[in-house]
mmCIF file of N, CA, C and O and ligand atoms in Angstrom:
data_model
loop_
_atom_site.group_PDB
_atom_site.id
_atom_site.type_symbol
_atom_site.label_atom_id
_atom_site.label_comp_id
_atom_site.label_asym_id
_atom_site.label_seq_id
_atom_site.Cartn_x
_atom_site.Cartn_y
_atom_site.Cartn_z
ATOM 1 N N UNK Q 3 -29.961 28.426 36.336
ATOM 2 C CA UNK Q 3 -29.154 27.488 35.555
ATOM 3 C C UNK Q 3 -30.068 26.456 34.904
ATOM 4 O O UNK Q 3 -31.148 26.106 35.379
ATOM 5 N N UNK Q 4 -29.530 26.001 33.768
ATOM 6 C CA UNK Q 4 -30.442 25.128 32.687
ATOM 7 C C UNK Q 4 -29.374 23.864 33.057
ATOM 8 O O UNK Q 4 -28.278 23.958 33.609
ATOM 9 N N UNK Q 5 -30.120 22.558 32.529
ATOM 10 C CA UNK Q 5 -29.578 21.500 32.136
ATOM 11 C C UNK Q 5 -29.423 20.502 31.270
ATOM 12 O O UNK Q 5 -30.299 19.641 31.195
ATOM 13 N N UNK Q 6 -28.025 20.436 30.287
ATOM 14 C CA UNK Q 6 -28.378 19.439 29.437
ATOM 15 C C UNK Q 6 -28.201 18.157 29.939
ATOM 16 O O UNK Q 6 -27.398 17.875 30.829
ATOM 17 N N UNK Q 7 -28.921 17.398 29.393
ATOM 18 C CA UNK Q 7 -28.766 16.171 29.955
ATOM 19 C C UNK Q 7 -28.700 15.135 28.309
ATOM 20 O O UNK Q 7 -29.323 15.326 27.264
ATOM 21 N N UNK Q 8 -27.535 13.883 28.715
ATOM 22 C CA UNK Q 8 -27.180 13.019 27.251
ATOM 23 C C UNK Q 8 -27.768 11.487 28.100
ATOM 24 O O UNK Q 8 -27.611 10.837 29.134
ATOM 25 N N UNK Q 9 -28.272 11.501 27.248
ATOM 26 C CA UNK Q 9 -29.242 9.888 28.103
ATOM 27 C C UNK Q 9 -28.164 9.148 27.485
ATOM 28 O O UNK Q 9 -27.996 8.162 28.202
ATOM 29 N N UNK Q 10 -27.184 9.114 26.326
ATOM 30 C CA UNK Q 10 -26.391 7.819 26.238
ATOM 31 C C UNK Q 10 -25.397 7.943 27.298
ATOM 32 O O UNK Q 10 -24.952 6.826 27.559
ATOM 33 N N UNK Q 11 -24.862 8.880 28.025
ATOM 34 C CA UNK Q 11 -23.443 8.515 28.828
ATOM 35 C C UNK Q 11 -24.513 9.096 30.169
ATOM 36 O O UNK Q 11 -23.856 9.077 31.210
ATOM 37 N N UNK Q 12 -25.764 9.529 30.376
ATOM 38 C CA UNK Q 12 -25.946 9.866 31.614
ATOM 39 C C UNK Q 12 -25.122 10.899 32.044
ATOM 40 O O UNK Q 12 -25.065 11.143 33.249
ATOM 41 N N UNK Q 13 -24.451 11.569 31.211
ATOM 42 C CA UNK Q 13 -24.046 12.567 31.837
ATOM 43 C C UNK Q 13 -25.103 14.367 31.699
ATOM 44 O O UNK Q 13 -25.872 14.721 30.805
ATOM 45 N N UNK Q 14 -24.639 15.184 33.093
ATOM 46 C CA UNK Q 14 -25.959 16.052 33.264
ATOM 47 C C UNK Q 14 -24.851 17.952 32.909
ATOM 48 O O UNK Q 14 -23.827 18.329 33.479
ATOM 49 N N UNK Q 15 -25.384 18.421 32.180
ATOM 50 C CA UNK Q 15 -23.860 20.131 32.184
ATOM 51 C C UNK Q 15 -24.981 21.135 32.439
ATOM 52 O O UNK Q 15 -26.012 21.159 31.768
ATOM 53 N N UNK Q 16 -24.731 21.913 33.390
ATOM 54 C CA UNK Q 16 -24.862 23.044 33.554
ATOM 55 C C UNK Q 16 -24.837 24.341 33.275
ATOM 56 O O UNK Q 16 -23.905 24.910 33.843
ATOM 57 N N UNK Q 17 -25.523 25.047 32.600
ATOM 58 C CA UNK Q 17 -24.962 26.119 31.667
ATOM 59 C C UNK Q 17 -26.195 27.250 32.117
ATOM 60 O O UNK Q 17 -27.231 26.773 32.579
ATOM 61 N N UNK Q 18 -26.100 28.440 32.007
ATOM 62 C CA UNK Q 18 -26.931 29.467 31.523
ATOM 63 C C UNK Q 18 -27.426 29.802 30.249
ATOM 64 O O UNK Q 18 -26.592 29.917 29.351
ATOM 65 N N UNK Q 19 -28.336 29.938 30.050
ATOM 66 C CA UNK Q 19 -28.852 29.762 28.700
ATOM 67 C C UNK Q 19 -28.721 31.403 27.666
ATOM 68 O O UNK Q 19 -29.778 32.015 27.505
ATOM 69 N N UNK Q 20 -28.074 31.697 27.354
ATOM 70 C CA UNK Q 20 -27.865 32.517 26.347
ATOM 71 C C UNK Q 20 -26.815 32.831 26.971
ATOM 72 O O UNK Q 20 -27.033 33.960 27.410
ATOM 73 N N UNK Q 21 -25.461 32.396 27.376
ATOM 74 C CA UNK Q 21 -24.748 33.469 28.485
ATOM 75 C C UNK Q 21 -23.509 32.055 28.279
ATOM 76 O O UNK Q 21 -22.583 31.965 29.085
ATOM 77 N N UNK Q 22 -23.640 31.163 27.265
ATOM 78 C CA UNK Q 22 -22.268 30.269 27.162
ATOM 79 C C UNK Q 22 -21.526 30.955 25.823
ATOM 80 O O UNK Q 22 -22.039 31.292 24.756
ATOM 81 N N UNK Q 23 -20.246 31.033 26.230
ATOM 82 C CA UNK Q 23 -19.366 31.553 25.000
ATOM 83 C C UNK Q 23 -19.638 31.191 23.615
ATOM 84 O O UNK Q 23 -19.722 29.964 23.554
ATOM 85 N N UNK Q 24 -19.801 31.705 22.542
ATOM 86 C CA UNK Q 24 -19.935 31.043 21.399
ATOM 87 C C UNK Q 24 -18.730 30.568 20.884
ATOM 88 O O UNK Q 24 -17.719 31.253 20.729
ATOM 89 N N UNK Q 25 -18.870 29.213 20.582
ATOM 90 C CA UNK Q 25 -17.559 28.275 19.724
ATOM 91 C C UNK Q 25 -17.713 28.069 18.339
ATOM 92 O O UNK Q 25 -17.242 27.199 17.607
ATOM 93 N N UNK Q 26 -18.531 29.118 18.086
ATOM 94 C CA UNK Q 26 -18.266 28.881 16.316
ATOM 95 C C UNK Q 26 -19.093 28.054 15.249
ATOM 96 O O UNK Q 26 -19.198 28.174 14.029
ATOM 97 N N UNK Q 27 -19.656 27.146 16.185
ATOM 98 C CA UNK Q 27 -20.280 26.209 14.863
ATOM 99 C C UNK Q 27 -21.650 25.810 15.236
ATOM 100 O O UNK Q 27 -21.863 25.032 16.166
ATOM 101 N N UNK Q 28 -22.407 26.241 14.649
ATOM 102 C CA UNK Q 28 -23.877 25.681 15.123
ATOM 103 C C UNK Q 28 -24.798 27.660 15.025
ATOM 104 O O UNK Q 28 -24.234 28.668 14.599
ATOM 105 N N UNK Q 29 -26.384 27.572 15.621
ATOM 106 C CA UNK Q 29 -26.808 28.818 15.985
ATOM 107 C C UNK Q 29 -26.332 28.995 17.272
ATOM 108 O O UNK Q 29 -26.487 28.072 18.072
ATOM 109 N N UNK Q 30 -25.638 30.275 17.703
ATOM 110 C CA UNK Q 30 -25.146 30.276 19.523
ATOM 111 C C UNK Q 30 -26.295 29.721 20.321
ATOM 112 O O UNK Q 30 -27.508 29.799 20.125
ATOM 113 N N UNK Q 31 -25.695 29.222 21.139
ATOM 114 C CA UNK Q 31 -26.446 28.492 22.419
ATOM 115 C C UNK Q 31 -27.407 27.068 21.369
ATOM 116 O O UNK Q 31 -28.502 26.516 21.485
ATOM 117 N N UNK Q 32 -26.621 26.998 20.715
ATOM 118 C CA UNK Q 32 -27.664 25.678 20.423
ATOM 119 C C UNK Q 32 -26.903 24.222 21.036
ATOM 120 O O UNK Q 32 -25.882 24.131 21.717
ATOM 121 N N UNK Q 33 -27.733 23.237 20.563
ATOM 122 C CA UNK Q 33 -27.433 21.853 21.205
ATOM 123 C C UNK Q 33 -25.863 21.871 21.027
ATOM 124 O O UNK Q 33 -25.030 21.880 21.934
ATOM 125 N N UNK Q 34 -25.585 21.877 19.353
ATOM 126 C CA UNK Q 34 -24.139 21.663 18.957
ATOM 127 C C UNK Q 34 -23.079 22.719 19.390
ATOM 128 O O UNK Q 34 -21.877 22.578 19.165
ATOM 129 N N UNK Q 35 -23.393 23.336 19.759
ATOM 130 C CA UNK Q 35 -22.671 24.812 20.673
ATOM 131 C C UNK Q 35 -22.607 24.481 22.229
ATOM 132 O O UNK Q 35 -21.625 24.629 22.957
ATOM 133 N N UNK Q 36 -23.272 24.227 22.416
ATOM 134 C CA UNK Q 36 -22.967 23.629 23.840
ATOM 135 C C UNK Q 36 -22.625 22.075 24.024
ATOM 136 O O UNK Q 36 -22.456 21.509 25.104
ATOM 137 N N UNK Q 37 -22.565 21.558 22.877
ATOM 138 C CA UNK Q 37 -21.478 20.306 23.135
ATOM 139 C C UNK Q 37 -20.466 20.587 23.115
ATOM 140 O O UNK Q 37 -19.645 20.294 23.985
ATOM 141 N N UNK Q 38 -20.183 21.444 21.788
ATOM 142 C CA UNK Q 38 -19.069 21.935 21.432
ATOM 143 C C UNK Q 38 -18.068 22.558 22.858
ATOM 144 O O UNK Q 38 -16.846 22.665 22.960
ATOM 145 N N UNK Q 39 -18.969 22.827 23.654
ATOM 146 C CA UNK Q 39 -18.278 23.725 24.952
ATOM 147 C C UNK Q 39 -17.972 23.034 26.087
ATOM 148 O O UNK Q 39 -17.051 23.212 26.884
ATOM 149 N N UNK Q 40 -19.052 22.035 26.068
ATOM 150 C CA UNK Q 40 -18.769 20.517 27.259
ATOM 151 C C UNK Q 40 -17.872 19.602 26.213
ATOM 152 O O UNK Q 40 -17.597 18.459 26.578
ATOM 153 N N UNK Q 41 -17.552 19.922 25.323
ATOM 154 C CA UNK Q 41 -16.621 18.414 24.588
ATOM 155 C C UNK Q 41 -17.702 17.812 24.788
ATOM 156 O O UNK Q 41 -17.611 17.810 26.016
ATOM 157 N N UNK Q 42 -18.556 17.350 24.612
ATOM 158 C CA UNK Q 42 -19.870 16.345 24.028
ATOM 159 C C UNK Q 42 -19.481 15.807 22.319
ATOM 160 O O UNK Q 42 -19.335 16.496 21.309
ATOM 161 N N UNK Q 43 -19.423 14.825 22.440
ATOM 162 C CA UNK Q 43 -19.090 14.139 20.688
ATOM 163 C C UNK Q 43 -20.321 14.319 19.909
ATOM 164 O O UNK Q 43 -21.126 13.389 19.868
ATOM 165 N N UNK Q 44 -20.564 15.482 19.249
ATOM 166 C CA UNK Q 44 -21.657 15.312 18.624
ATOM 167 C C UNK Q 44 -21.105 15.759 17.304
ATOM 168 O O UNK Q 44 -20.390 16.759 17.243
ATOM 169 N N UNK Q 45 -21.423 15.032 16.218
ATOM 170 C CA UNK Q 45 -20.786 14.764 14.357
ATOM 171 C C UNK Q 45 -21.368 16.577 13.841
ATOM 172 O O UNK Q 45 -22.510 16.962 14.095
ATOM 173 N N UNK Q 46 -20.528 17.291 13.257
ATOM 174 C CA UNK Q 46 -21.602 18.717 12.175
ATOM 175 C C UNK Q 46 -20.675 18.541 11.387
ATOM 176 O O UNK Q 46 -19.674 19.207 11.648
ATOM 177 N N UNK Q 47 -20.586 17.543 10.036
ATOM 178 C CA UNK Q 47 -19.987 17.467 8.974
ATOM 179 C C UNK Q 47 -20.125 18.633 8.246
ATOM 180 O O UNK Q 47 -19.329 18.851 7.333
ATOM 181 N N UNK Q 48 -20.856 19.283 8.458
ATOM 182 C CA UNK Q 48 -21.263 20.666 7.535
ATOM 183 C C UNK Q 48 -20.844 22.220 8.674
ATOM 184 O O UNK Q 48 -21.073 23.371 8.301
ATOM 185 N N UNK Q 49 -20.372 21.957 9.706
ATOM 186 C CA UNK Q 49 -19.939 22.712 10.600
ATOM 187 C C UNK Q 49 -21.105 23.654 11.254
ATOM 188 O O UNK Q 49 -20.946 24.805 11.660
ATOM 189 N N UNK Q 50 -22.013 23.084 11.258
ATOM 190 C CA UNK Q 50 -23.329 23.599 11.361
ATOM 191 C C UNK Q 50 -23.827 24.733 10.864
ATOM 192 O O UNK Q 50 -24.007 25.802 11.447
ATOM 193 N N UNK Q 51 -24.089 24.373 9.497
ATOM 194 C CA UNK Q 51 -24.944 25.229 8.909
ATOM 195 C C UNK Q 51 -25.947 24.801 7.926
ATOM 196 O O UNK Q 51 -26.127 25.141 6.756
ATOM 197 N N UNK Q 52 -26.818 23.612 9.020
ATOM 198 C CA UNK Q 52 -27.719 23.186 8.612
ATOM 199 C C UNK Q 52 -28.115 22.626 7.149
ATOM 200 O O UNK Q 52 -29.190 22.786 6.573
ATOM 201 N N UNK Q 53 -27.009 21.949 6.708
ATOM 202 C CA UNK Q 53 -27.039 21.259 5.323
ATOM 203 C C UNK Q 53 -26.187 19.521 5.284
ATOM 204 O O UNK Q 53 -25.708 18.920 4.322
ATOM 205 N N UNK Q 54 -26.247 19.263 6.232
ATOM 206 C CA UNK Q 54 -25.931 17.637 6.871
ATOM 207 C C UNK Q 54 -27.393 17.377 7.669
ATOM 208 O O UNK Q 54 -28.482 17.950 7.677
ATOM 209 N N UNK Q 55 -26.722 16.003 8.445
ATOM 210 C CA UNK Q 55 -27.839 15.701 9.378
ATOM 211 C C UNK Q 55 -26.734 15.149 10.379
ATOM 212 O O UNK Q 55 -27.140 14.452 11.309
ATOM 213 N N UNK Q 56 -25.652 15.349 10.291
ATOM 214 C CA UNK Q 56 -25.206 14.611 11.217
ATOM 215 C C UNK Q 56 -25.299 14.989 12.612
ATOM 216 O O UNK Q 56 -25.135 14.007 13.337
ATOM 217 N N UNK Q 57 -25.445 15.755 13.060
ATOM 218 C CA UNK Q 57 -25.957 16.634 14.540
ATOM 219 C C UNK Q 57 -27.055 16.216 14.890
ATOM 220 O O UNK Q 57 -27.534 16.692 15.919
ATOM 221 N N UNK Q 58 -27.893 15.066 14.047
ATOM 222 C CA UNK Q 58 -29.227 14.656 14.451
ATOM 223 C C UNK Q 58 -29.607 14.024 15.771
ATOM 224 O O UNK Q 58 -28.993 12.975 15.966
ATOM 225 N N UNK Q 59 -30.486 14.384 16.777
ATOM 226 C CA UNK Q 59 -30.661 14.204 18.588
ATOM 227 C C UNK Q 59 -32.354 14.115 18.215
ATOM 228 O O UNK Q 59 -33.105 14.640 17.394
ATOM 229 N N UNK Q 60 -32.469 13.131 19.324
ATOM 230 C CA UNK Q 60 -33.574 12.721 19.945
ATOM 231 C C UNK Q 60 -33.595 13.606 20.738
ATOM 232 O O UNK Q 60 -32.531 14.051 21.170
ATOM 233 N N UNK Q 61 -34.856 14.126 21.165
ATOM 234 C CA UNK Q 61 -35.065 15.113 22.278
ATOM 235 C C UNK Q 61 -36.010 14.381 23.170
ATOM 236 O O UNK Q 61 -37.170 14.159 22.825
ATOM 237 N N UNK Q 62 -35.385 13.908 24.620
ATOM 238 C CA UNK Q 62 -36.504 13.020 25.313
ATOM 239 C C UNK Q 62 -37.390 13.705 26.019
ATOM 240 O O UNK Q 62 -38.600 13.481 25.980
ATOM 241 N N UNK Q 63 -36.672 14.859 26.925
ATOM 242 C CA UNK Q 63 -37.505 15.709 27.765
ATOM 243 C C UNK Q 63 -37.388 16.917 27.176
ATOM 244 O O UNK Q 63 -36.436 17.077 26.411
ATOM 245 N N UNK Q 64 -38.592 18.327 27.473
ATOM 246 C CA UNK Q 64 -37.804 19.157 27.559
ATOM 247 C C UNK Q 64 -38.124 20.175 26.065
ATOM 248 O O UNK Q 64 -37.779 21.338 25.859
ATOM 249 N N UNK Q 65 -38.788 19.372 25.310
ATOM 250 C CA UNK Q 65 -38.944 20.159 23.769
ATOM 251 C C UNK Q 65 -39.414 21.340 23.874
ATOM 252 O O UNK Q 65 -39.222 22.202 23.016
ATOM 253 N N UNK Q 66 -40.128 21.535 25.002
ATOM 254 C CA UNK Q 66 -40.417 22.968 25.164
ATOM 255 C C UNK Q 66 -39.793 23.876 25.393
ATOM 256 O O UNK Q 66 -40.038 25.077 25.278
ATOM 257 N N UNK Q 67 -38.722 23.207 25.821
ATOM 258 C CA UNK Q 67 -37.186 24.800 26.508
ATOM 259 C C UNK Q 67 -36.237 24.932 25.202
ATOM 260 O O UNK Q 67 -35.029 25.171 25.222
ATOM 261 N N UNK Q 68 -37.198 24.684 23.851
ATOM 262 C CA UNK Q 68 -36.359 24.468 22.702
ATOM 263 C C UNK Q 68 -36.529 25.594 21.650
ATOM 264 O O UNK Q 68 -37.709 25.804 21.371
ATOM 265 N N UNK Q 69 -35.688 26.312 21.048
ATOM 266 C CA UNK Q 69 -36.799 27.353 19.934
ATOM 267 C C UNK Q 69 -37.578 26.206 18.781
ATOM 268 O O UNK Q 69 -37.539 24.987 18.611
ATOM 269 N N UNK Q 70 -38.085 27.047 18.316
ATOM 270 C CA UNK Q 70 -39.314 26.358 17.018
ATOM 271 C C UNK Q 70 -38.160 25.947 15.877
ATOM 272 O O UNK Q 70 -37.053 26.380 15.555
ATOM 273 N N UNK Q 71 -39.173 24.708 15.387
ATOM 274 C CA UNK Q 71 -37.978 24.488 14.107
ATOM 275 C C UNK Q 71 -38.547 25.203 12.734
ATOM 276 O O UNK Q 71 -39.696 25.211 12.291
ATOM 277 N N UNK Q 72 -37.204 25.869 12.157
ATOM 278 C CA UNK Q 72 -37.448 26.794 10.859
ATOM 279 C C UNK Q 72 -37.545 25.715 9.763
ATOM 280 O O UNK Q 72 -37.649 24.501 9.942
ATOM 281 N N UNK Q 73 -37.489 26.411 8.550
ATOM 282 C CA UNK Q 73 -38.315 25.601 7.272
ATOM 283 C C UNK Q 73 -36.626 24.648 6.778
ATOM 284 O O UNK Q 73 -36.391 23.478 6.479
ATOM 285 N N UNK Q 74 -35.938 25.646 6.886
ATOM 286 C CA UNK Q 74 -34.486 24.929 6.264
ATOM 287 C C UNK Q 74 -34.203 23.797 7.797
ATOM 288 O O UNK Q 74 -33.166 23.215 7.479
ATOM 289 N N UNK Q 75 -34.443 23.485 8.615
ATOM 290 C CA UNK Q 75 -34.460 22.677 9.711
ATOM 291 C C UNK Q 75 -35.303 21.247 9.299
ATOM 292 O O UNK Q 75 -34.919 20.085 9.429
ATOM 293 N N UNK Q 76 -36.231 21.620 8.907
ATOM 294 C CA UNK Q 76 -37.337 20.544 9.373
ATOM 295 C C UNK Q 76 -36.996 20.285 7.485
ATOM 296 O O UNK Q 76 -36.744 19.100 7.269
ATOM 297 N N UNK Q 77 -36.974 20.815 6.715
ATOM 298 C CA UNK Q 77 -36.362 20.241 5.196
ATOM 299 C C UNK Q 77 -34.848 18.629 5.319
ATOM 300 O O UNK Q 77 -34.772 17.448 4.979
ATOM 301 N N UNK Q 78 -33.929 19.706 6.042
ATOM 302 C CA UNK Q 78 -33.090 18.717 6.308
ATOM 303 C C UNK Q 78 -32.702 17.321 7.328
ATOM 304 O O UNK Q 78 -31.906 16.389 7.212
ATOM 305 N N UNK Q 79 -33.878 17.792 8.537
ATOM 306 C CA UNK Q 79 -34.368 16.864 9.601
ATOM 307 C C UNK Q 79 -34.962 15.189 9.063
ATOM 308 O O UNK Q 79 -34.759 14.062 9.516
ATOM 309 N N UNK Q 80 -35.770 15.709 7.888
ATOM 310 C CA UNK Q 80 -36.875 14.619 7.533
ATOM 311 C C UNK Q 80 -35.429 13.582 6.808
ATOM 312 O O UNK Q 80 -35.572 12.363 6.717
ATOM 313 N N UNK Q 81 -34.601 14.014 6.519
ATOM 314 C CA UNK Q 81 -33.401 13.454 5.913
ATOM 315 C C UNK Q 81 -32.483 12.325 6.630
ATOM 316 O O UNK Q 81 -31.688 11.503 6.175
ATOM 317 N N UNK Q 82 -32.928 12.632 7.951
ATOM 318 C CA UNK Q 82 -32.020 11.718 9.214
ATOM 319 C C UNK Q 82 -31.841 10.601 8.747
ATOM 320 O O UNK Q 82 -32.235 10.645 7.581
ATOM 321 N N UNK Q 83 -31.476 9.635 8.984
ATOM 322 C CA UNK Q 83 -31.507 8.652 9.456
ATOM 323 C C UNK Q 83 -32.330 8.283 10.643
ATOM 324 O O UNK Q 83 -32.471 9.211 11.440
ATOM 325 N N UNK Q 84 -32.857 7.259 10.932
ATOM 326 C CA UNK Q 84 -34.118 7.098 12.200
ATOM 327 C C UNK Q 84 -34.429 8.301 12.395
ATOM 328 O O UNK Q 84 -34.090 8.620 13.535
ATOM 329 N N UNK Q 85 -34.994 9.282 11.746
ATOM 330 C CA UNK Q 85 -35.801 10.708 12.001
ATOM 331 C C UNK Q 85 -36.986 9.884 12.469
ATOM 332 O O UNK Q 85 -37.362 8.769 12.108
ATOM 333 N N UNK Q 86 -37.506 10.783 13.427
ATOM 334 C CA UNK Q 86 -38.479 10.641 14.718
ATOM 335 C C UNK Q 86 -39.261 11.791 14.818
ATOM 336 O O UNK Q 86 -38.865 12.803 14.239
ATOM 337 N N UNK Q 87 -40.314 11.814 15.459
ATOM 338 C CA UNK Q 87 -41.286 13.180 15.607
ATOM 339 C C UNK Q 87 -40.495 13.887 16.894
ATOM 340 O O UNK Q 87 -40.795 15.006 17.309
ATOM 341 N N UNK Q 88 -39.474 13.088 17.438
ATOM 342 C CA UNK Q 88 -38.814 13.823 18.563
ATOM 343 C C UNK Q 88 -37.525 14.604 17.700
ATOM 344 O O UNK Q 88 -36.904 15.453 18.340
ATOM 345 N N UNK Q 89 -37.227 14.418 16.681
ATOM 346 C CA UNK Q 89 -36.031 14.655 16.021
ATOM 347 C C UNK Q 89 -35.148 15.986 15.784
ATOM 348 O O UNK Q 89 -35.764 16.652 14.951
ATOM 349 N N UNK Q 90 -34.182 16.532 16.094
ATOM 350 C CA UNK Q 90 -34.156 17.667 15.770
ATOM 351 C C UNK Q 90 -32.327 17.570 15.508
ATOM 352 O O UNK Q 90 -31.523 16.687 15.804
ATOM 353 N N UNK Q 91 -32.163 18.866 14.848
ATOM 354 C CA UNK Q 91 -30.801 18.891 13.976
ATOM 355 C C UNK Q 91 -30.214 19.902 15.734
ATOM 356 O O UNK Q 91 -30.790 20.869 16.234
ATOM 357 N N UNK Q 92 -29.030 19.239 16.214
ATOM 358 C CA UNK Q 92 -28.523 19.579 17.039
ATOM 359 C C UNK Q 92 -28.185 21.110 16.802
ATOM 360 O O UNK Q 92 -28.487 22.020 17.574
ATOM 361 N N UNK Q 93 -27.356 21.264 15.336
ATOM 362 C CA UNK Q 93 -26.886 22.930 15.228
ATOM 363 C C UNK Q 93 -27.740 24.128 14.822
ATOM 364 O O UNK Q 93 -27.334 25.194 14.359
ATOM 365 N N UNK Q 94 -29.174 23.706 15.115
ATOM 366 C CA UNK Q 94 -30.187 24.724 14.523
ATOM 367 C C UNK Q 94 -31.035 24.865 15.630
ATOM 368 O O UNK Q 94 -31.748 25.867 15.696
ATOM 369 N N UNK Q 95 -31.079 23.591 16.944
ATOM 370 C CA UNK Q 95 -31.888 24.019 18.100
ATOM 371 C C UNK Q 95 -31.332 24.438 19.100
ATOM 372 O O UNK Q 95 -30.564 23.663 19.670
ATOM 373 N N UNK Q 96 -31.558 26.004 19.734
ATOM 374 C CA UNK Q 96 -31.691 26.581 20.765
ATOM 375 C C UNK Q 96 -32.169 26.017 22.088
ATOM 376 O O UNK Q 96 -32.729 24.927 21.968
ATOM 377 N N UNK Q 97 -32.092 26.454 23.221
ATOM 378 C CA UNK Q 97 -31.810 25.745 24.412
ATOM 379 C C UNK Q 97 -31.605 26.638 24.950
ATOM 380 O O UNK Q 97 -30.635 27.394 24.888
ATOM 381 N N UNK Q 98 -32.943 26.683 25.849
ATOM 382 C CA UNK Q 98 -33.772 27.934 26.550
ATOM 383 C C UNK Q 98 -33.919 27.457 28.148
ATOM 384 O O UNK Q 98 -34.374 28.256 28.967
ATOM 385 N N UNK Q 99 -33.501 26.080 28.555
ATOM 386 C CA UNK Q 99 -34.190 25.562 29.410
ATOM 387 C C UNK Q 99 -33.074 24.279 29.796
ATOM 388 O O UNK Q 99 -31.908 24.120 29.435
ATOM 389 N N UNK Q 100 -34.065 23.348 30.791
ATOM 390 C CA UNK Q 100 -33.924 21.728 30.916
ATOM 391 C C UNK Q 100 -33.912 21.114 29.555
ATOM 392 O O UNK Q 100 -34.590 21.507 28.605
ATOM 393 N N UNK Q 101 -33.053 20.084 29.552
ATOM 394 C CA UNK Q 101 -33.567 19.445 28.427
ATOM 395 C C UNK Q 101 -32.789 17.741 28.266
ATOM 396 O O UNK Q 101 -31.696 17.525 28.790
ATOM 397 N N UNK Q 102 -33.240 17.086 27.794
ATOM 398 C CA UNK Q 102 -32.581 15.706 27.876
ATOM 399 C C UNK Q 102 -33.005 15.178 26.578
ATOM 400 O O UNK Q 102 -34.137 15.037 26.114
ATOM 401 N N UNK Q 103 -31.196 14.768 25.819
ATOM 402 C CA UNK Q 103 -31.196 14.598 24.430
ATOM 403 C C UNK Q 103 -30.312 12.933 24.888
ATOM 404 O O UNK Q 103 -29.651 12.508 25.835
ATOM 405 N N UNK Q 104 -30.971 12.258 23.132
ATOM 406 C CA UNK Q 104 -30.222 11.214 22.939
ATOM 407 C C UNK Q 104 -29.423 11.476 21.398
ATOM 408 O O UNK Q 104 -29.929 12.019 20.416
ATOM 409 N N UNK Q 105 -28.035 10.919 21.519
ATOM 410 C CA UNK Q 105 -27.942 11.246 20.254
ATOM 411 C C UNK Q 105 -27.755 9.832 19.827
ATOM 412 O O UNK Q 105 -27.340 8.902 20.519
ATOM 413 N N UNK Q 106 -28.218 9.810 18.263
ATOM 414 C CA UNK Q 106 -28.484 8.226 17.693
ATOM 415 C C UNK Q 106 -27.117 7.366 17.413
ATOM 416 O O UNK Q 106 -27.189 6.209 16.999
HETATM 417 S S1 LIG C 9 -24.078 20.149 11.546
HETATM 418 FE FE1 LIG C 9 -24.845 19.852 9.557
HETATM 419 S S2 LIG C 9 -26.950 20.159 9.821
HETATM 420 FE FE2 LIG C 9 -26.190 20.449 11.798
#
């Protein structure tokens, strides 16, 4: 079992990592897919398909249990608001692992 972890409410979800139902919006098993599945409030004005920023997360721990960010990712990332070198678009990162996100 993997863990997400949301440093704003401290709360910790439990999931298997490729093995949570897909809900439709985001890449499966990504950040915004597994909020989507814990009810986690996280914004995909664009329903995740990576042409907003609103899904934008701090990644505190953990970047390594993350897939790589693609070119249409890191195009629309630099776009954030407070974009950070920790920064990543919730509906385009995968989640392989532990991991502990803030969202802004
Ligand atoms: S929901 Fe729009 S880029 Fe992620």
């Amino acid at each position: 079992m993997a863990k997400l972890t949301i440093l704003n409410s401290g709360s910790v979800y439990e999931f298997e990592p490729g093995n949570v139902p897909y809900g439709g919006h985001g890449k499966p098993g990504s950040i915004l897919d597994l909020a989507m599945h814990f009810n986690i409030g996280l914004n995909h004005d664009c329903g995740g398909n990576c042409s907003c920023t609103t899904c934008h997360v701090w990644v505190r721990e953990g970047a390594e249990n993350l897939s790589d960010m693609e070119l249409d990712e890191q195009d629309f990332v630099g776009m954030a608001v407070d974009n950070r070198p920790e920064s990543r678009l919730g509906c385009q990162t995968i989640v392989k692992g532990d991991v502990t996100i803030e969202i802004p």
